[in-house]
């Protein structure tokens, strides 16, 4: 520490210079010396000087330590930053807990093995699947008849002929019945099943967020609409009934239709239904 004394007209000023590596120069201004307490410059070199220097050293050290502490302390986060950090941390913890719970529930469901169903109990749980398969068997039969006619030959058949009119009417009736069947399912049956079964849930628009069975309905309807337009055009005389064209129309949606007919019945089967419903609840579901 280097102490310099600068004498001014009104008194004197002490300037304490610290080492370069410490805090900046700190100036200590003392009140002016009055006539009552004026001292000479010679008295500054008296034995009382060490006491004054020790006082100056003590004051400057305290000031430097206060400065160092405040500069070393990192600034506190603003309230918004702190709340945002807490919220993000809380969200991450909640997400982790939810994922753990889901995985735990899935593991418990897989590990839990139910006893096999027999006799009347199996038929009670399998009730909806049996009823659904009756309707689907009718659609399979109608499809096979149309498919056989489409594959019979590549020659054009007149829509005015008896065979031609029969194919057109059978095709339009098949499409109408299948469309009504899907409408009844989505209006009265699927909403009840969707309360517990994710296989029948929809996003309300039939888009990608819907369950696979609902997405299959949309694909089937797209194929049905193209085939219906073609058969109506043949019926009204706008186009000639061509078996190759009819076969091409059926091929565009045949695979998804047959997959849907099998998958829907399997989903309503006893082994799957018992995971979500009791026998009495299944009896009350309309079919």
XYZ file of C-alpha atoms in Angstrom:
287
model
C 0.000 0.000 0.000
C 1.306 3.454 -0.984
C -0.157 6.516 0.758
C 0.200 9.944 -0.788
C -0.736 13.244 0.878
C -1.957 16.067 -1.298
C -2.360 19.444 0.379
C -5.132 21.707 -0.916
C -6.122 25.199 -0.008
C -8.968 24.070 2.205
C -7.168 21.179 3.818
C -5.522 18.002 2.605
C -6.523 14.841 0.759
C -5.099 11.395 1.297
C -4.894 9.129 -1.745
C -4.287 5.408 -1.213
C -2.873 3.562 -4.212
C -3.289 -0.180 -4.154
C -1.250 -2.781 -5.973
C -2.116 -3.278 -9.687
C -3.717 -6.674 -9.090
C -6.139 -5.343 -6.463
C -9.174 -3.122 -6.854
C -8.952 0.349 -8.477
C -7.551 3.378 -6.607
C -9.812 4.424 -3.733
C -9.759 8.035 -2.705
C -10.677 9.028 0.851
C -11.719 12.640 1.254
C -11.495 14.057 4.806
C -13.452 17.101 5.947
C -11.635 20.484 5.781
C -9.435 21.382 8.707
C -10.680 24.387 10.653
C -8.640 26.841 12.571
C -9.237 24.919 15.770
C -7.799 21.635 14.616
C -5.355 22.729 11.863
C -2.133 20.793 11.990
C 1.134 21.366 10.260
C 2.622 19.128 7.666
C 5.464 18.434 10.060
C 3.047 16.845 12.516
C 2.085 14.306 9.828
C 5.576 12.899 10.188
C 5.132 12.565 13.947
C 4.886 9.230 15.830
C 1.082 9.401 15.409
C 1.489 8.720 11.674
C 1.517 4.901 12.048
C -1.829 5.103 13.853
C -3.290 7.160 10.986
C -1.825 4.789 8.414
C -3.239 1.787 10.240
C -6.671 3.452 10.196
C -6.374 4.161 6.481
C -5.207 0.607 5.792
C -8.116 -0.783 7.798
C -10.686 1.332 5.979
C -9.321 0.580 2.516
C -9.036 -3.152 3.293
C -12.637 -3.258 4.461
C -13.767 -1.430 1.340
C -11.737 -3.733 -0.929
C -13.090 -6.843 0.801
C -16.654 -5.564 0.376
C -15.961 -4.867 -3.279
C -14.395 -8.269 -3.811
C -17.338 -10.085 -2.193
C -19.906 -8.218 -4.211
C -17.985 -8.739 -7.435
C -17.439 -12.426 -6.735
C -21.127 -13.037 -5.994
C -22.960 -13.953 -9.230
C -26.037 -11.883 -10.048
C -29.288 -13.435 -8.975
C -31.679 -14.613 -11.653
C -34.683 -12.494 -12.393
C -38.050 -13.776 -11.081
C -39.176 -14.729 -14.602
C -35.989 -16.703 -15.285
C -36.231 -18.462 -11.932
C -39.894 -19.386 -12.416
C -39.174 -20.579 -15.961
C -36.339 -22.774 -14.706
C -38.536 -24.229 -11.962
C -41.404 -24.850 -14.412
C -39.159 -26.624 -16.934
C -37.614 -28.755 -14.203
C -41.059 -29.643 -12.851
C -42.334 -30.529 -16.349
C -39.334 -32.780 -16.977
C -39.886 -34.565 -13.667
C -43.607 -35.045 -14.383
C -42.839 -36.425 -17.858
C -40.335 -38.876 -16.410
C -42.777 -40.029 -13.734
C -45.602 -40.427 -16.297
C -43.412 -42.469 -18.645
C -42.320 -44.698 -15.781
C -45.926 -45.241 -14.729
C -46.961 -46.112 -18.271
C -44.122 -48.576 -18.717
C -44.907 -50.087 -15.309
C -48.595 -50.476 -16.203
C -47.692 -52.050 -19.538
C -45.354 -54.502 -17.850
C -47.989 -55.408 -15.271
C -50.570 -56.011 -18.019
C -48.154 -58.237 -19.906
C -47.093 -60.133 -16.823
C -50.663 -60.679 -15.662
C -51.853 -63.906 -17.244
C -55.559 -64.584 -17.160
C -56.891 -68.116 -16.872
C -58.229 -69.649 -20.105
C -61.899 -69.174 -20.940
C -64.133 -72.196 -21.413
C -67.675 -72.961 -22.480
C -70.366 -70.423 -21.630
C -67.872 -67.895 -20.286
C -65.976 -67.842 -23.588
C -69.192 -67.422 -25.586
C -70.265 -64.557 -23.328
C -67.017 -62.655 -23.872
C -67.004 -63.562 -27.579
C -70.563 -62.306 -28.187
C -69.683 -59.176 -30.176
C -67.138 -61.003 -32.323
C -69.674 -63.667 -33.274
C -72.310 -61.093 -34.217
C -69.803 -59.012 -36.204
C -68.546 -62.037 -38.084
C -72.087 -62.775 -39.321
C -72.219 -59.400 -41.071
C -68.674 -59.764 -42.361
C -69.417 -63.199 -43.774
C -72.190 -61.635 -45.867
C -69.770 -58.983 -47.199
C -67.192 -61.639 -48.042
C -69.790 -63.603 -50.019
C -70.947 -60.523 -51.948
C -67.355 -59.547 -52.718
C -66.449 -63.016 -53.955
C -69.452 -63.059 -56.322
C -68.489 -59.712 -57.852
C -64.842 -60.718 -58.035
C -65.707 -63.956 -59.842
C -67.761 -62.001 -62.398
C -64.945 -59.499 -62.920
C -62.432 -62.315 -63.472
C -64.745 -64.302 -65.785
C -63.601 -62.596 -68.957
C -62.045 -59.482 -70.436
C -64.763 -58.875 -73.046
C -67.136 -55.984 -72.619
C -70.673 -56.785 -71.481
C -73.604 -54.585 -72.348
C -75.103 -52.906 -69.318
C -78.547 -53.425 -70.869
C -78.165 -57.223 -70.822
C -79.590 -59.254 -67.981
C -76.163 -60.362 -66.746
C -74.800 -56.849 -66.993
C -77.690 -55.333 -65.029
C -77.315 -58.018 -62.364
C -73.604 -57.263 -61.860
C -74.230 -53.523 -61.668
C -77.111 -53.852 -59.188
C -75.244 -56.352 -57.030
C -72.207 -54.107 -56.950
C -74.183 -50.989 -55.972
C -76.132 -52.947 -53.321
C -72.892 -54.294 -51.849
C -71.404 -50.793 -51.589
C -74.573 -49.358 -50.045
C -74.819 -52.105 -47.410
C -71.150 -51.840 -46.458
C -71.414 -48.077 -46.163
C -74.462 -48.363 -43.886
C -72.701 -51.016 -41.799
C -69.737 -48.694 -41.156
C -72.041 -45.790 -40.376
C -73.862 -47.819 -37.684
C -70.538 -48.934 -36.193
C -69.126 -45.423 -35.940
C -72.369 -43.949 -34.600
C -73.553 -46.509 -32.034
C -70.910 -49.146 -31.297
C -67.410 -47.701 -31.611
C -68.032 -44.735 -29.250
C -69.004 -47.161 -26.470
C -66.006 -49.427 -27.055
C -63.653 -46.430 -27.311
C -64.316 -45.510 -23.678
C -61.900 -48.261 -22.648
C -60.442 -49.700 -25.847
C -57.853 -47.637 -27.783
C -58.489 -49.799 -30.880
C -61.752 -47.888 -31.512
C -60.767 -44.322 -30.664
C -60.929 -41.530 -33.185
C -59.636 -37.956 -33.311
C -63.054 -36.789 -34.487
C -61.953 -36.281 -38.081
C -60.900 -39.763 -39.167
C -57.358 -38.523 -39.749
C -54.005 -40.045 -38.842
C -54.699 -39.645 -35.143
C -57.515 -42.197 -35.285
C -57.114 -45.868 -34.476
C -56.150 -48.246 -37.265
C -59.663 -49.671 -37.657
C -61.042 -46.158 -38.207
C -58.312 -45.348 -40.722
C -59.211 -48.527 -42.594
C -62.804 -47.271 -42.838
C -61.577 -44.133 -44.598
C -59.469 -46.112 -47.069
C -62.352 -48.491 -47.804
C -64.750 -45.603 -48.409
C -62.338 -43.987 -50.870
C -62.250 -47.223 -52.884
C -66.013 -47.704 -52.638
C -66.696 -44.209 -53.958
C -64.609 -44.793 -57.096
C -66.317 -48.126 -57.775
C -69.771 -46.632 -57.179
C -69.191 -43.825 -59.674
C -68.102 -46.329 -62.302
C -71.110 -48.652 -61.774
C -73.551 -45.734 -61.826
C -72.053 -44.507 -65.071
C -72.545 -48.005 -66.532
C -76.111 -48.150 -65.222
C -76.971 -44.763 -66.747
C -75.486 -45.699 -70.118
C -72.574 -43.272 -69.864
C -70.028 -46.105 -69.974
C -69.907 -49.722 -71.123
C -69.535 -52.321 -68.404
C -66.014 -53.722 -68.745
C -64.942 -56.624 -66.538
C -61.278 -55.608 -66.582
C -62.203 -52.099 -65.395
C -64.443 -53.513 -62.667
C -61.622 -55.790 -61.513
C -59.220 -52.847 -61.403
C -61.713 -50.886 -59.293
C -62.025 -53.747 -56.804
C -58.268 -54.306 -56.587
C -57.715 -50.709 -55.430
C -59.325 -51.371 -52.030
C -59.781 -55.148 -51.778
C -56.713 -55.814 -49.623
C -57.598 -53.227 -46.956
C -61.222 -54.460 -46.910
C -60.271 -58.079 -46.215
C -57.719 -57.070 -43.622
C -60.352 -54.955 -41.895
C -62.977 -57.720 -41.883
C -60.558 -60.089 -40.121
C -58.927 -57.583 -37.767
C -62.193 -56.123 -36.474
C -63.562 -59.538 -35.504
C -60.268 -60.471 -33.843
C -60.267 -57.238 -31.821
C -63.773 -58.032 -30.553
C -62.725 -61.572 -29.616
C -63.097 -62.969 -26.113
C -59.404 -62.840 -25.150
C -59.171 -59.125 -25.924
C -62.585 -58.081 -24.616
C -62.019 -59.642 -21.194
C -59.168 -57.177 -20.620
C -61.581 -54.230 -20.642
C -65.128 -55.452 -19.884
C -67.069 -57.785 -17.648
C -69.546 -60.323 -19.012
C -72.510 -58.250 -17.840
C -71.132 -55.112 -19.494
C -70.652 -56.930 -22.803
C -74.274 -58.098 -22.690
C -75.417 -54.469 -22.524
C -73.373 -53.307 -25.546
C -75.751 -53.066 -28.537
C -74.997 -55.168 -31.604
